[in-house]
Structures are given as structure tokens and as C-alpha cells.
Coordinates of C-alpha atoms in Angstrom, one line a residue:
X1345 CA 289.8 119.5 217.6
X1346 CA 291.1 116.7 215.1
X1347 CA 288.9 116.2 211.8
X1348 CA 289.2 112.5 212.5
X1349 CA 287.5 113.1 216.4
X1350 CA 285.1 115.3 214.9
X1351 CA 283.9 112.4 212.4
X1352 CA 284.1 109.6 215.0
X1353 CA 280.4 108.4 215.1
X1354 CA 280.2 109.5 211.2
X1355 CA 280.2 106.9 208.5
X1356 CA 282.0 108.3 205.7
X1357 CA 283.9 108.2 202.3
X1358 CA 286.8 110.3 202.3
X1359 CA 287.0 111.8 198.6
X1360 CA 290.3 113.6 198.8
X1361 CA 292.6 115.3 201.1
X1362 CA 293.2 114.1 205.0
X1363 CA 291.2 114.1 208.1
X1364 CA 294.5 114.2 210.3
X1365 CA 294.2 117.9 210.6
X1366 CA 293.4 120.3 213.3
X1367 CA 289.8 122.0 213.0
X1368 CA 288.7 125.3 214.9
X1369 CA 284.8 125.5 213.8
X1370 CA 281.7 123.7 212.4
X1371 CA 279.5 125.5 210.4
X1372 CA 276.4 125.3 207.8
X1373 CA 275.7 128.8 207.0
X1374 CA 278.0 130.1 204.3
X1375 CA 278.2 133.2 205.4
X1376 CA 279.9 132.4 208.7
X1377 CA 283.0 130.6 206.7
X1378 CA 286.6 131.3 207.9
X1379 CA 289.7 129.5 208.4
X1380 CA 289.9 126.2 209.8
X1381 CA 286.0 125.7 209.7
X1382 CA 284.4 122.7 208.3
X1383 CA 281.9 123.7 206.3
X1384 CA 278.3 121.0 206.2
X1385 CA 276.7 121.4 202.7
X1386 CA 273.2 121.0 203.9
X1387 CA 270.0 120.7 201.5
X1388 CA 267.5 123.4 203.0
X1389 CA 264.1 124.1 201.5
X1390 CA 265.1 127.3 199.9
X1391 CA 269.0 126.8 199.7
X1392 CA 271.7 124.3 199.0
X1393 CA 275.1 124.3 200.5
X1394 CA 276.2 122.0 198.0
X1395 CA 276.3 125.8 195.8
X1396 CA 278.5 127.6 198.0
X1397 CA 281.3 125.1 198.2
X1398 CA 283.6 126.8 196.3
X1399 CA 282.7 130.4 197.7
X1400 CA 283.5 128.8 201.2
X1401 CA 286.7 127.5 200.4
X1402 CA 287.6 130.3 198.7
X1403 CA 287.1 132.4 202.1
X1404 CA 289.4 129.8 203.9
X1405 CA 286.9 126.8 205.0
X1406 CA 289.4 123.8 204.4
X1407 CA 287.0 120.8 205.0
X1408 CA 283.6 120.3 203.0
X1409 CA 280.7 117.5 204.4
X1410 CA 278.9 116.7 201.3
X1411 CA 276.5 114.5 200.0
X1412 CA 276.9 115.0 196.1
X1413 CA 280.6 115.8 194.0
X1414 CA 281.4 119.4 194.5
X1415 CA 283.8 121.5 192.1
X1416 CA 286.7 122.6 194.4
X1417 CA 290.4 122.6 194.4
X1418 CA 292.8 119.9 194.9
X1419 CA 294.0 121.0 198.4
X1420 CA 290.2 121.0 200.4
X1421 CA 289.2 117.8 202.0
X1422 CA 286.2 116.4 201.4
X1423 CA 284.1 113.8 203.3
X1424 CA 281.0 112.4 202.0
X1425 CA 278.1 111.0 203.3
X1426 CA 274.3 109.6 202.7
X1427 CA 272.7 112.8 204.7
X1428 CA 274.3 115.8 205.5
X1429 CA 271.5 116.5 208.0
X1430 CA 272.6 113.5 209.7
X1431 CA 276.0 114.5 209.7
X1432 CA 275.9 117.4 211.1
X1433 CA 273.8 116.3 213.7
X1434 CA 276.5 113.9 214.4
X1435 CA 279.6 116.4 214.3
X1436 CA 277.5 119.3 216.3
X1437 CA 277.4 116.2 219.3
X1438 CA 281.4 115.5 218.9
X1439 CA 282.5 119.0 218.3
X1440 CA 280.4 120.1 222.0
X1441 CA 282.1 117.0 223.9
X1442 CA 278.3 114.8 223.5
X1443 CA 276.7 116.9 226.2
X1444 CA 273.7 115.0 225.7
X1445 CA 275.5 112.2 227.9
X1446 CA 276.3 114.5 230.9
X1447 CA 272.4 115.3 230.9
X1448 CA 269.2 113.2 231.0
X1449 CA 267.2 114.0 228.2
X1450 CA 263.4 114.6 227.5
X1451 CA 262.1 114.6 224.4
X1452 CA 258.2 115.4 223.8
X1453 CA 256.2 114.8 220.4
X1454 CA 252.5 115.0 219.5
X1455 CA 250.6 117.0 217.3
X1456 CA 248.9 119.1 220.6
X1457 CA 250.2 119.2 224.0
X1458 CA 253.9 119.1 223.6
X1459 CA 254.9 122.9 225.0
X1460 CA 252.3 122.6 227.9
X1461 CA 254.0 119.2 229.2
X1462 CA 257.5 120.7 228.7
X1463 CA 257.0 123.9 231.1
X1464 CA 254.9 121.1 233.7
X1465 CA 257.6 118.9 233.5
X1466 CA 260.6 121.6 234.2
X1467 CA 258.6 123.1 236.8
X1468 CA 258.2 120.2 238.8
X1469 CA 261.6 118.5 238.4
X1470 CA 262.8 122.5 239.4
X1471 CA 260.6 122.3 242.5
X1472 CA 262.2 119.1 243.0
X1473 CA 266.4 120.4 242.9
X1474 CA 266.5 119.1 239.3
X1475 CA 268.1 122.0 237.7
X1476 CA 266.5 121.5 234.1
X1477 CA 267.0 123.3 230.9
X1478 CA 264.3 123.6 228.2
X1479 CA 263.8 123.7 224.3
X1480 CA 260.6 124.4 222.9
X1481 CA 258.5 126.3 220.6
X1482 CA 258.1 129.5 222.8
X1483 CA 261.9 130.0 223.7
X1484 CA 265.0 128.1 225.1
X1485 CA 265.8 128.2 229.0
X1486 CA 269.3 127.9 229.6
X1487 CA 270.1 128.9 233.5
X1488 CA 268.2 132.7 233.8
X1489 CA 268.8 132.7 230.6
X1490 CA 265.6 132.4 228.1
X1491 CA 266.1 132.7 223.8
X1492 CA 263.3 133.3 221.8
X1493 CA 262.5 130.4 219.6
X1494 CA 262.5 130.6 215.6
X1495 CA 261.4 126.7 215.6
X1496 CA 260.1 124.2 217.7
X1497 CA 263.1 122.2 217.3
X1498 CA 266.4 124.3 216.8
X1499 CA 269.2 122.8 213.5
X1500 CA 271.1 119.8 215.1
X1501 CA 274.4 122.3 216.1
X1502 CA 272.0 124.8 218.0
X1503 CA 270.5 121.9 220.3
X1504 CA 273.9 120.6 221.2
X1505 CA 275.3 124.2 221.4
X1506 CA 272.3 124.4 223.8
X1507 CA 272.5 121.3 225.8
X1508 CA 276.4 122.3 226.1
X1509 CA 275.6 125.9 227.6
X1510 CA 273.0 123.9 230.1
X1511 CA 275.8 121.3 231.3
X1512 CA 277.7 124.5 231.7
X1513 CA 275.1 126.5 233.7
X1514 CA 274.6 123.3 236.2
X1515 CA 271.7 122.2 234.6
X1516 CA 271.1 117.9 235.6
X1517 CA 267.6 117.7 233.3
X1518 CA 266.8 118.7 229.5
X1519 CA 263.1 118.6 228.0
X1520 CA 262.3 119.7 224.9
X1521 CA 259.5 119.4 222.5
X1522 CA 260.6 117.4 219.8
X1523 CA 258.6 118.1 216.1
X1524 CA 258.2 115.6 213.4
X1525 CA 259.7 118.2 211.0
X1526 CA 262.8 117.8 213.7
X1527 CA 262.9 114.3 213.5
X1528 CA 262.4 113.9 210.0
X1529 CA 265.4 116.4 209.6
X1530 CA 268.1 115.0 212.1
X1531 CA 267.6 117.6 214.6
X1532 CA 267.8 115.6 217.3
X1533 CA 270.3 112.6 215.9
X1534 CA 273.6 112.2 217.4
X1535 CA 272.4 111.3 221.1
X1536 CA 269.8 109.0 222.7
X1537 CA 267.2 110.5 224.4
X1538 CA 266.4 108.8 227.8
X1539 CA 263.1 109.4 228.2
X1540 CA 260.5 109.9 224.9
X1541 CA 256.8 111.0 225.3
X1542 CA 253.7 110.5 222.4
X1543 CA 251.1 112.9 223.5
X1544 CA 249.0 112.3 220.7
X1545 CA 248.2 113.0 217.0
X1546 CA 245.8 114.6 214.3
X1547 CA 246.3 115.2 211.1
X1548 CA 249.0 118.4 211.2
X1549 CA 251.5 120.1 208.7
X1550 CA 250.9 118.2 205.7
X1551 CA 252.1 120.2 202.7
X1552 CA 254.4 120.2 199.8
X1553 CA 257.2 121.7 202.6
X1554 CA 256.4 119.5 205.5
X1555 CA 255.3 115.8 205.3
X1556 CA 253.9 114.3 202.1
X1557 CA 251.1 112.5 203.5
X1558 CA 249.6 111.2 207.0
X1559 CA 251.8 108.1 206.8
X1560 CA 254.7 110.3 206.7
X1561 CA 253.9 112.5 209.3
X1562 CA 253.1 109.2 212.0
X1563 CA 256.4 107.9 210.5
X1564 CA 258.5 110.9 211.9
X1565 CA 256.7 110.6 215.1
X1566 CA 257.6 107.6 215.9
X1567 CA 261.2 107.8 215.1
X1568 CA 262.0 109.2 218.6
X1569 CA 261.2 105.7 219.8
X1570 CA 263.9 104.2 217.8
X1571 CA 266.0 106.6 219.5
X1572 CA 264.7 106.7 223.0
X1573 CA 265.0 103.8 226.5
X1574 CA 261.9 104.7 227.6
X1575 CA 258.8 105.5 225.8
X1576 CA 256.1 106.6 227.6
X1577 CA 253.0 106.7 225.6
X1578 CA 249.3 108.1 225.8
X1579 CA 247.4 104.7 225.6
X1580 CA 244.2 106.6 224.6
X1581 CA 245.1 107.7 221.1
X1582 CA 244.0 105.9 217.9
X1583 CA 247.6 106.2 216.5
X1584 CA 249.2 104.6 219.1
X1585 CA 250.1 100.9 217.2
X1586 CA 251.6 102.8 214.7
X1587 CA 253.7 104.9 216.5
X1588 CA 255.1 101.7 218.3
X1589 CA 255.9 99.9 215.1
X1590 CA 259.9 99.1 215.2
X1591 CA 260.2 100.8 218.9
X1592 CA 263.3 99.8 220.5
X1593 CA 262.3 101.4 223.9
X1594 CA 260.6 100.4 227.1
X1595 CA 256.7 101.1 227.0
X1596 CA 255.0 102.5 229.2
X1597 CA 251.5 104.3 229.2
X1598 CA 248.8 106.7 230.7
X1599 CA 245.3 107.7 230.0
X1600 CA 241.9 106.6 230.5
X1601 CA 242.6 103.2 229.6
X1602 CA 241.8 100.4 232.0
X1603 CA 245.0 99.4 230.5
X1604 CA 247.1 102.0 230.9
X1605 CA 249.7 101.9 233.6
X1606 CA 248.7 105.4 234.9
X1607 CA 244.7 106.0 234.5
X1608 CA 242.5 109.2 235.0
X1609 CA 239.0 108.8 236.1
X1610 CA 236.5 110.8 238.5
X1611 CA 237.4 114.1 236.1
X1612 CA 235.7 117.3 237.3
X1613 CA 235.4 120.5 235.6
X1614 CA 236.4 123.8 238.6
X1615 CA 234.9 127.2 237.8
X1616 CA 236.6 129.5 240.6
X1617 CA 235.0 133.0 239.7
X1618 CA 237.9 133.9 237.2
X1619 CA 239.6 130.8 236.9
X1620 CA 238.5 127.9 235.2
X1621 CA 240.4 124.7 236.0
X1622 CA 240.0 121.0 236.2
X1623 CA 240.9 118.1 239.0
X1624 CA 241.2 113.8 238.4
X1625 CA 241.9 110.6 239.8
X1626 CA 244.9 109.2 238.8
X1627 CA 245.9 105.5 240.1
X1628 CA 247.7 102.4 238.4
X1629 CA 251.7 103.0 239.4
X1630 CA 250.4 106.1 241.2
X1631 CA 247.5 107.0 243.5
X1632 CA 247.0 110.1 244.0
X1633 CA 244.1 113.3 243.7
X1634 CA 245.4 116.0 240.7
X1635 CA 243.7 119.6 240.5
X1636 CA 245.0 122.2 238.2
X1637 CA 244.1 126.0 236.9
X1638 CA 244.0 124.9 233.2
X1639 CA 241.2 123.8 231.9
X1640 CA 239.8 120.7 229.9
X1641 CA 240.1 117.6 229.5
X1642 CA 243.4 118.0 227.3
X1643 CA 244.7 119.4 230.6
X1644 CA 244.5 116.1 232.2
X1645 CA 246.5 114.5 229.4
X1646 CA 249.2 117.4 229.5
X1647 CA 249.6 116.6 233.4
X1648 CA 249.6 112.8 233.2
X1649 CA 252.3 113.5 230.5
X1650 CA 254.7 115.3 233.2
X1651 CA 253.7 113.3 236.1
X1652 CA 254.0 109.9 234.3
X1653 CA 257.7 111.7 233.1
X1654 CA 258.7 112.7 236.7
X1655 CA 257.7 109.4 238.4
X1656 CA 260.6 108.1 237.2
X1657 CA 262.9 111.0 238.9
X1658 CA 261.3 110.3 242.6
X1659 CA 259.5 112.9 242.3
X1660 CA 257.7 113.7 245.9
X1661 CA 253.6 113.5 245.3
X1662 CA 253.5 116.7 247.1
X1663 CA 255.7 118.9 245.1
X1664 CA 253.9 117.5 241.7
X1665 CA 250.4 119.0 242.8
X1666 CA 251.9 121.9 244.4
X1667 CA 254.3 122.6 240.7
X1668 CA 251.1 121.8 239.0
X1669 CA 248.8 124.2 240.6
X1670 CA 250.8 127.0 240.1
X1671 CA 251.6 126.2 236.7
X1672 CA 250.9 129.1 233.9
X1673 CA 252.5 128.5 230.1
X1674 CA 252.1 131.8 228.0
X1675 CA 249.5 131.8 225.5
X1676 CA 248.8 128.1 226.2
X1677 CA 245.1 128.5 227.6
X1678 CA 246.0 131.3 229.7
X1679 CA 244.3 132.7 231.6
X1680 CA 245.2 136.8 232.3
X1681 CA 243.3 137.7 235.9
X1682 CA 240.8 140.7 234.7
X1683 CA 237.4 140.4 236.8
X1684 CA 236.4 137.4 239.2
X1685 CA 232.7 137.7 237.2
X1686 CA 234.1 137.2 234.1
X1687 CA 237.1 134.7 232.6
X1688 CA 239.2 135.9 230.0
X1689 CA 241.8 133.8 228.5
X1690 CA 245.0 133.7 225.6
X1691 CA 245.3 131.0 223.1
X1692 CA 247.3 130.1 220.2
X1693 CA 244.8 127.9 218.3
X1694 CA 245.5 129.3 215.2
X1695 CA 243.8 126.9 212.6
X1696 CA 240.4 125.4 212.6
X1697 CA 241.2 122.1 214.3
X1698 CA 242.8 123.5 217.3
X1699 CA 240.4 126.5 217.8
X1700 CA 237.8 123.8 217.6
X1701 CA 239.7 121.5 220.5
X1702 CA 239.4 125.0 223.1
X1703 CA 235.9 125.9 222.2
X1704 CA 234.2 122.6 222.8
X1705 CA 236.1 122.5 225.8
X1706 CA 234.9 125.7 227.0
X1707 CA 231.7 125.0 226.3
X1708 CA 231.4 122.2 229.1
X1709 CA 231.8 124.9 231.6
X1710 CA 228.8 126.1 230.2
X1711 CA 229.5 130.1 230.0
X1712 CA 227.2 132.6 229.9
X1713 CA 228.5 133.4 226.8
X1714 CA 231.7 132.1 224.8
X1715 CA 233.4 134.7 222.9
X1716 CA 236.0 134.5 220.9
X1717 CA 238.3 137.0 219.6
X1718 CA 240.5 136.0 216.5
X1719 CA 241.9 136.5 213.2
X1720 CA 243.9 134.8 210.1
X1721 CA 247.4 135.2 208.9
X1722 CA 247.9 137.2 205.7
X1723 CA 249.6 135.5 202.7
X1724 CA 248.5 132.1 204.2
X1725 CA 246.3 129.7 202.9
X1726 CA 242.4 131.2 202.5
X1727 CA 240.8 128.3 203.7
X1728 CA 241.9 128.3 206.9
X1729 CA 240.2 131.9 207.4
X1730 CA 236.5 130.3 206.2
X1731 CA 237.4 127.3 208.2
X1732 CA 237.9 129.2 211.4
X1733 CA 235.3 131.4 211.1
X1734 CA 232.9 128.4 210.6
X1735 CA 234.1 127.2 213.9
X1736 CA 234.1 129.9 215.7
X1737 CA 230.4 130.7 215.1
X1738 CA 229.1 127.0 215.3
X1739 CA 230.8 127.0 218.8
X1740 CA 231.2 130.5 220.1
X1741 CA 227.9 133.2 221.2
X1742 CA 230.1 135.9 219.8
X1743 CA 232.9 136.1 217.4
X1744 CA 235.2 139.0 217.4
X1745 CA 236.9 139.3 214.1
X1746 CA 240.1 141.2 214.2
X1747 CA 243.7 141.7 212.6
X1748 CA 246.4 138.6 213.0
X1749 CA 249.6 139.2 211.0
X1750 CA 247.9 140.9 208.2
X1751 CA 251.6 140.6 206.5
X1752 CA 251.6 141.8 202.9
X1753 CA 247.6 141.5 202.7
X1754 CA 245.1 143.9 203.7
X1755 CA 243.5 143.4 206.7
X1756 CA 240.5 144.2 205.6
X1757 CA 240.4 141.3 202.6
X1758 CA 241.5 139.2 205.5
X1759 CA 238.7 140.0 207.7
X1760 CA 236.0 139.6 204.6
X1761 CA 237.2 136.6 204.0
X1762 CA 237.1 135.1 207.9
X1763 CA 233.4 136.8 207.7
X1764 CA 232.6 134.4 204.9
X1765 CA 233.3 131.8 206.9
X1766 CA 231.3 132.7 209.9
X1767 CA 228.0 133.7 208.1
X1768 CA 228.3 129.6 207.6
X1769 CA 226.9 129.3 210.9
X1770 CA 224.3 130.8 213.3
X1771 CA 226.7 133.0 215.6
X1772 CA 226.3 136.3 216.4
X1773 CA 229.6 138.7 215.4
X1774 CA 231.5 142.1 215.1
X1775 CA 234.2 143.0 212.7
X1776 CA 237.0 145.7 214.7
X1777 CA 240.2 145.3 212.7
X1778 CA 242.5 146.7 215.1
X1779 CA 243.2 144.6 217.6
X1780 CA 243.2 146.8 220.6
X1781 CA 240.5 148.1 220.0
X1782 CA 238.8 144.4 219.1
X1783 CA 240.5 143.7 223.2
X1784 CA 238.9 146.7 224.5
X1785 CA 235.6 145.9 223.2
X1786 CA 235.6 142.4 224.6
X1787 CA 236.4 143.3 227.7
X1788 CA 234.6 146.4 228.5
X1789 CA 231.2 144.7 226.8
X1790 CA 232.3 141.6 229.2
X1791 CA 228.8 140.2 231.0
X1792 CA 228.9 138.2 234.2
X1793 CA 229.6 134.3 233.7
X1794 CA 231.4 135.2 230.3
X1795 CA 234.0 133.1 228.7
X1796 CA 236.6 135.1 226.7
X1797 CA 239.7 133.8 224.4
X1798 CA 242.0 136.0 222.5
X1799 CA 243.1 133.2 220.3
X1800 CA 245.4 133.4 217.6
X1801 CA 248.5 135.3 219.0
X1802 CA 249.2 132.9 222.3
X1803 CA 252.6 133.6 223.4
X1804 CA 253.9 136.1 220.3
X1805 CA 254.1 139.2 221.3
X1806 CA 254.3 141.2 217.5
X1807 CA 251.9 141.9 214.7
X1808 CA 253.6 141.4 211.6
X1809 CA 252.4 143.9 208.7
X1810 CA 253.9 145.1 205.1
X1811 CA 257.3 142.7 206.6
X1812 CA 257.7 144.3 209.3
X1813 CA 257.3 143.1 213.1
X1814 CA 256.1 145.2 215.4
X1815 CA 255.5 144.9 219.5
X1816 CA 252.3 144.0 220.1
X1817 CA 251.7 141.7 223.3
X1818 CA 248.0 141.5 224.3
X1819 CA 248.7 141.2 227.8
X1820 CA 249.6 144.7 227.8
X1821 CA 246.4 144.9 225.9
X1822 CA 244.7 144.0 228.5
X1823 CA 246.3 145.8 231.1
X1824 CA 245.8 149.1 229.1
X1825 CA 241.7 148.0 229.5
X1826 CA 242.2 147.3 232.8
X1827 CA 243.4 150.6 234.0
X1828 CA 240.5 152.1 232.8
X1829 CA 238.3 150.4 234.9
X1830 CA 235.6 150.4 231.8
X1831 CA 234.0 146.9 233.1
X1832 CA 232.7 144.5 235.5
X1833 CA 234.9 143.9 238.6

């Protein structure tokens, strides 16, 4: 490819050298330098490119995208721009031929909500003959094909690389959950997505390496609506006229709202024996019935999300309840089949606010008893652990305390530390630090009309101790319990 093709959409100064020169590769990780790459000094939280400019020309890289002057020799070309982020995002689109414009794209923010809606919405544009492809915080879908995520939202040159493989594998659809931390950083520059969703927000990742202040954090948000041609928004949340400030896309909304162009009502809680699950009214541009196998209210919001997406695709009414009904996200509320007297259900709440959000829900089905199995991160912030432990024991009959990615801490301290927390409140609990045997115990000491969540983990499948990862899933947890027998059928 020509340098000068490669910076088409790129507003740039060129500081020396030529951009009428043949490239072979883009790159932003130093250690992948070689000849004929163009090199993009990006700014990272631990790292700057900027310091490896001369180390990367040195190994051959003859062009350099920077954003402040770099010491290097007379013969390298160098381009330079406001943002590096933003230029990369903008090469990574050129250098893979703009996929992004041979697929219609999906992008999904909120705070909660966004990896449910992304599986709904590829399942029933799948069950429809829209081939889809998917990015998200559990993995990538390209084809068969499914890569384990590192972030929610992959570096700009990974989603392109990713929407190129999908236009490759025959895929028509992308949709993938778009983070603030993504927006804020460029990830998803260089293309206009045609469809962006707000699910909602709460105060989230707020922190000397994520956003500043709450301001901040709406502000990223609603920068996917600069860059969108049709919002569709959840009408219901109390952020909502700030996210819209400076949209440049069509609006439309669902909720609850008499206002709202697709409204819930009639909302019924389902308790199958098992299964807990919950089924609506929706009418406005659509009238129809909805029943799923998730359960809460949040669940109505997640499916409103996809079905307000995949009105827009046709979409038969038929094939949305039917993808709906059979839908099942790992470690999003799901729920593992053990006992038809007893539920038992994985979660990734993992801080105080979200284990909070799937407890009170639970509680409206009105268990015999909610239990709740959890622990805290080592070498992560101590207040989470009294936080959750609070919450758990205002809200749950009987907490299980247990080992979550002790890391370099001791589980133990970990554990002390979440039972400081629980003592807070008036809940009954038991301290097992390994977390099969934490499992086993729920289970096998299960009592008929029981609620139980293994929360923390959701969809990993490791427990991370002394840096090290090793395989853990608690589905095969489970299993192990279930072959036993040790418990109520």
C-alpha cells in the first residue's frame, strides 16, 4: 500500500521525508518493528511509543506517526498529528480496505447491559440469515471462530483487523459492545457506526486510569452518537439529556416511558421449578407478548435493546421470541440446570453496585433463601471487599465467602476483610476459602425453593494466584457436585 493511501482520511503535518513510498505493515507495538512498517507512537498508560522511535527505526521501520518531535535520522519519514490514538484508528480502517463500510455496524454502550444485548442481538439477526460477527467483553466471534477477549473494546487496528476477517468469513452484521474507555481512546474512530444503543448508566470506572470524574465518563458515552445514524436510546434513564447533548444521529427510544417509541408494561416475574425468568408487554412501533429465561427487570431492558435494534433489520416477530427464549450468555445471570427444587445461577457482579442490582432482583421472586457465593480480587481496592460484604448480607439469607483471584494477596486477609464487611449487616454466613469446596457446600446444603449465585467469576474460567492463571471454570464445578448426587433432585 502507498503511505499517501494509508493517510488519506488523516490530517497531518509531514515533518520530513516522503509519503510517496510503498508500505507493507502498520504497527504500535515496538517489538513487532520490521521493514517497511509504519510504526504509530502511541501514548499508553504504562508506555510511550514516542521512546522507542529510534529503536524501531533502527530495526528497519521507515515511517513514524507521532504526536511530539522524535530524535531520528534524516532518512525516516515522519507524519505528525494532534492524537496518535486517532491516527491509528484512522490508518488501521485504510490499511484493511474500510471494512466497516462492507458491514452494518452495532455498537452498544452503557454502564450495565451491554454484553447481554450483544449475544440477543447476534442471535436473533443469526436466526434471521444475518450472518453477524461479534466483539465484546467475553470474546470475539468471527465465523466458528471465537477469541478470548483482553478488553471490552479491542486497540483500533484489532477491531478493523476483526471486522476485515468477518467481511472475509461472509459475515453481513457486526455488534459489539462499545466502552467509554473505547471511545475516549479512539478505538472505534475511523468508521461510522450505523446503528448506536445507550443502555444506561451509573457511576462506573472512575479512577486516576479511567475517567476523571462522572462528567467525563457521560462525555465518552455519548460520543458514539456523534458518530452513529441511528441512536436508539433507553428513554427511562436519568442520564439520558446528557447523553444526547451534540447527537448527530436519528433518535429513537424504548422503555417504560409513555413516551418511548417502544414501551414495556404488564411485566411478570416466571419461576419454572429451576428456571427463573420473566415475560412483558411491549407495544408503541411494535406489539407483541416477550417471555424470556433470564430474570429481572434489567432483563426486559436487555431485550427491548436487541428487539428495538433488530426492528430495523425486518426481523420476523416470531424468530425474536423464539431467539430470545433460548438465549443463554455465560456468566451473565446464568443459570447452570442442577435440581428443578432448587435455582442456582453464575454472575459476574463483581463490585457492590452490581451485586446489589442481582440480589434485589432476586429477591422479588421471593426465594426460600437467597444465597450468595462470592469473593474479592486481591491487590484491588479494600473497600470494595467491605462494600460487598455489606451487600451481600443486607440482601442475601446466606453469604458464602470464598477465594476470587487472590493474586499476590492471601486469601485468607482477603476473606477477613470481606467478613468485615458482612458482620455490617444481619446475614447469616460461612467462610470456605477454596472455592470448590465453597460450590460444593452450596449446593449439597441446597433447600427446596433456594436461590443460589456464584457471583464474581461469570464467564472467566481461571483463578489467578501468586501471577499465575490457572483453569478454574465453575461450571465444571458444578458438574463435579452433580455427579455425586449429594443433593435435592
Amino acid at each position: 500500500m502507498q503511505l499517501k493511501t494509508l493517510l488519506e482520511d488523516v490530517d497531518y503535518q509531514l515533518v520530513q521525508g516522503n509519503v510517496e513510498q510503498e508500505i507493507s505493515a502498520l504497527i504500535y507495538d515496538s517489538r513487532k518493528a520490521a521493514p517497511g512498517a509504519v510504526f504509530v507512537c502511541i501514548c499508553g498508560a504504562v508506555r510511550d511509543g514516542h521512546d522507542f522511535a529510534a529503536e524501531v527505526t533502527q530495526n528497519g521501520c521507515p515511517v513514524l506517526i507521532v504526536q511530539r518531535d522524535v530524535d531520528v535520522a534524516e532518512d525516516v519519514t515522519v507524519i505528525r498529528v494532534e492524537d496518535t490514538r486517532l491516527a491509528l484508528a484512522q490508518t488501521s480502517a485504510a490499511f484493511f480496505g474500510h471494512p466497516a463500510r462492507e458491514l452494518t455496524t452495532i455498537g452498544i454502550t452503557g454502564t450495565k447491559g451491554k454484553t447481554t444485548a450483544t449475544y440477543m442481538v447476534r442471535s436473533i439477526l443469526e436466526h434471521s440469515g444475518y450472518k453477524t460477527g461479534l466483539i465484546g467483553t467475553i470474546e470475539t466471534i468471527i465465523g466458528e471462530e471465537k477469541i478470548p477477549s483482553a478488553n471490552t473494546t479491542p486497540e483500533s487496528y484489532v477491531v478493523q483487523e476483526s471486522f476485515r476477517k468477518m467481511v472475509n468469513a461472509g459475515c453481513k452484521c457486526v455488534v459489539m459492545e462499545v466502552s467509554s474507555q473505547g471511545l475516549m481512546l479512539h478505538r472505534v474512530s475511523g468508521f461510522v457506526f450505523d446503528y448506536g444503543i445507550f443502555t444506561n448508566l451509573e457511576p462506573d470506572h472512575i479512577g486516576p486510569n479511567e475517567h476523571k470524574d462522572l462528567a467525563d465518563y457521560i462525555h465518552c458515552k455519548s460520543l458514539l452518537f456523534k458518530q452513529c445514524r441511528q441512536g436508539i436510546f433507553n428513554a427511562d434513564d436519568s442520564h439520558l439529556q446528557e447523553i444526547l447533548e451534540g447527537h448527530t444521529c436519528e433518535v429513537e427510544t424504548y422503555g417504560f416511558s409513555e413516551d418511548a417509541d417502544l414501551r414495556a408494561s404488564n411485566v411478570h416475574l416466571m419461576d419454572k421449578g429451576g428456571t427463573l425468568g420473566v415475560a412483558y408487554h411491549m407495544n408503541g412501533k411494535l406489539d407483541m407478548d416477550v417471555e424470556i429465561d433470564i430474570p429481572g427487570k434489567f432483563s426486559v431492558y436487555n431485550s427491548m435493546t436487541a428487539i428495538a435494534i433488530c426492528r430495523h433489520f425486518g426481523v420476523k416477530e416470531e424468530t425474536i421470541l423464539d431467539s430470545l427464549s433460548k438465549i443463554r450468555v455465560k456468566g451473565r445471570v446464568e443459570i447452570v440446570p442442577v435440581s428443578s427444587k432448587f435455582t442456582l445461577m453464575i454472575d459476574y457482579a463483581h463490585n457492590a453496585m452490581s451485586l446489589e442490582s442481582l440480589l434485589s432482583t432476586l429477591k422479588e421472586y421471593h426465594p426460600k433463601r437467597l444465597v450468595c457465593l462470592f469473593g474479592c480480587g486481591g491487590n484491588r481496592s479494600r473497600d470494595r471487599r467491605f462494600q460487598m460484604g455489606e451487600v451481600s448480607s443486607r440482601l442475601a439469607d446466606l453469604t458464602i465467602v470464598t477465594s476470587d483471584n487472590p493474586r499476590n494477596e492471601e486469601p485468607q486477609a482477603i476473606l477477613d476483610d470481606i467478613v468485615t464487611g458482612v458482620q455490617k449487616a444481619d446475614g447469616k454466613y460461612v467462610t470456605i476459602i477454596d472455592r470448590a469446596e465453597a460450590i460444593r457446600y452450596a449446593i449439597e446444603n441446597a433447600k427446596e425453593g433456594d436461590v443460589i449465585v456464584l457471583a464474581g467469576k461469570g464467564h472467566e474460567d481461571y483463578q489467578e494466584i501468586k501471577g499465575k492463571k490457572h483453569h478454574m471454570d465453575e461450571r465444571e464445578l458444578v458438574a463435579d457436585v452433580v455427579r455425586d448426587g449429594n443433593f435435592i433432585k
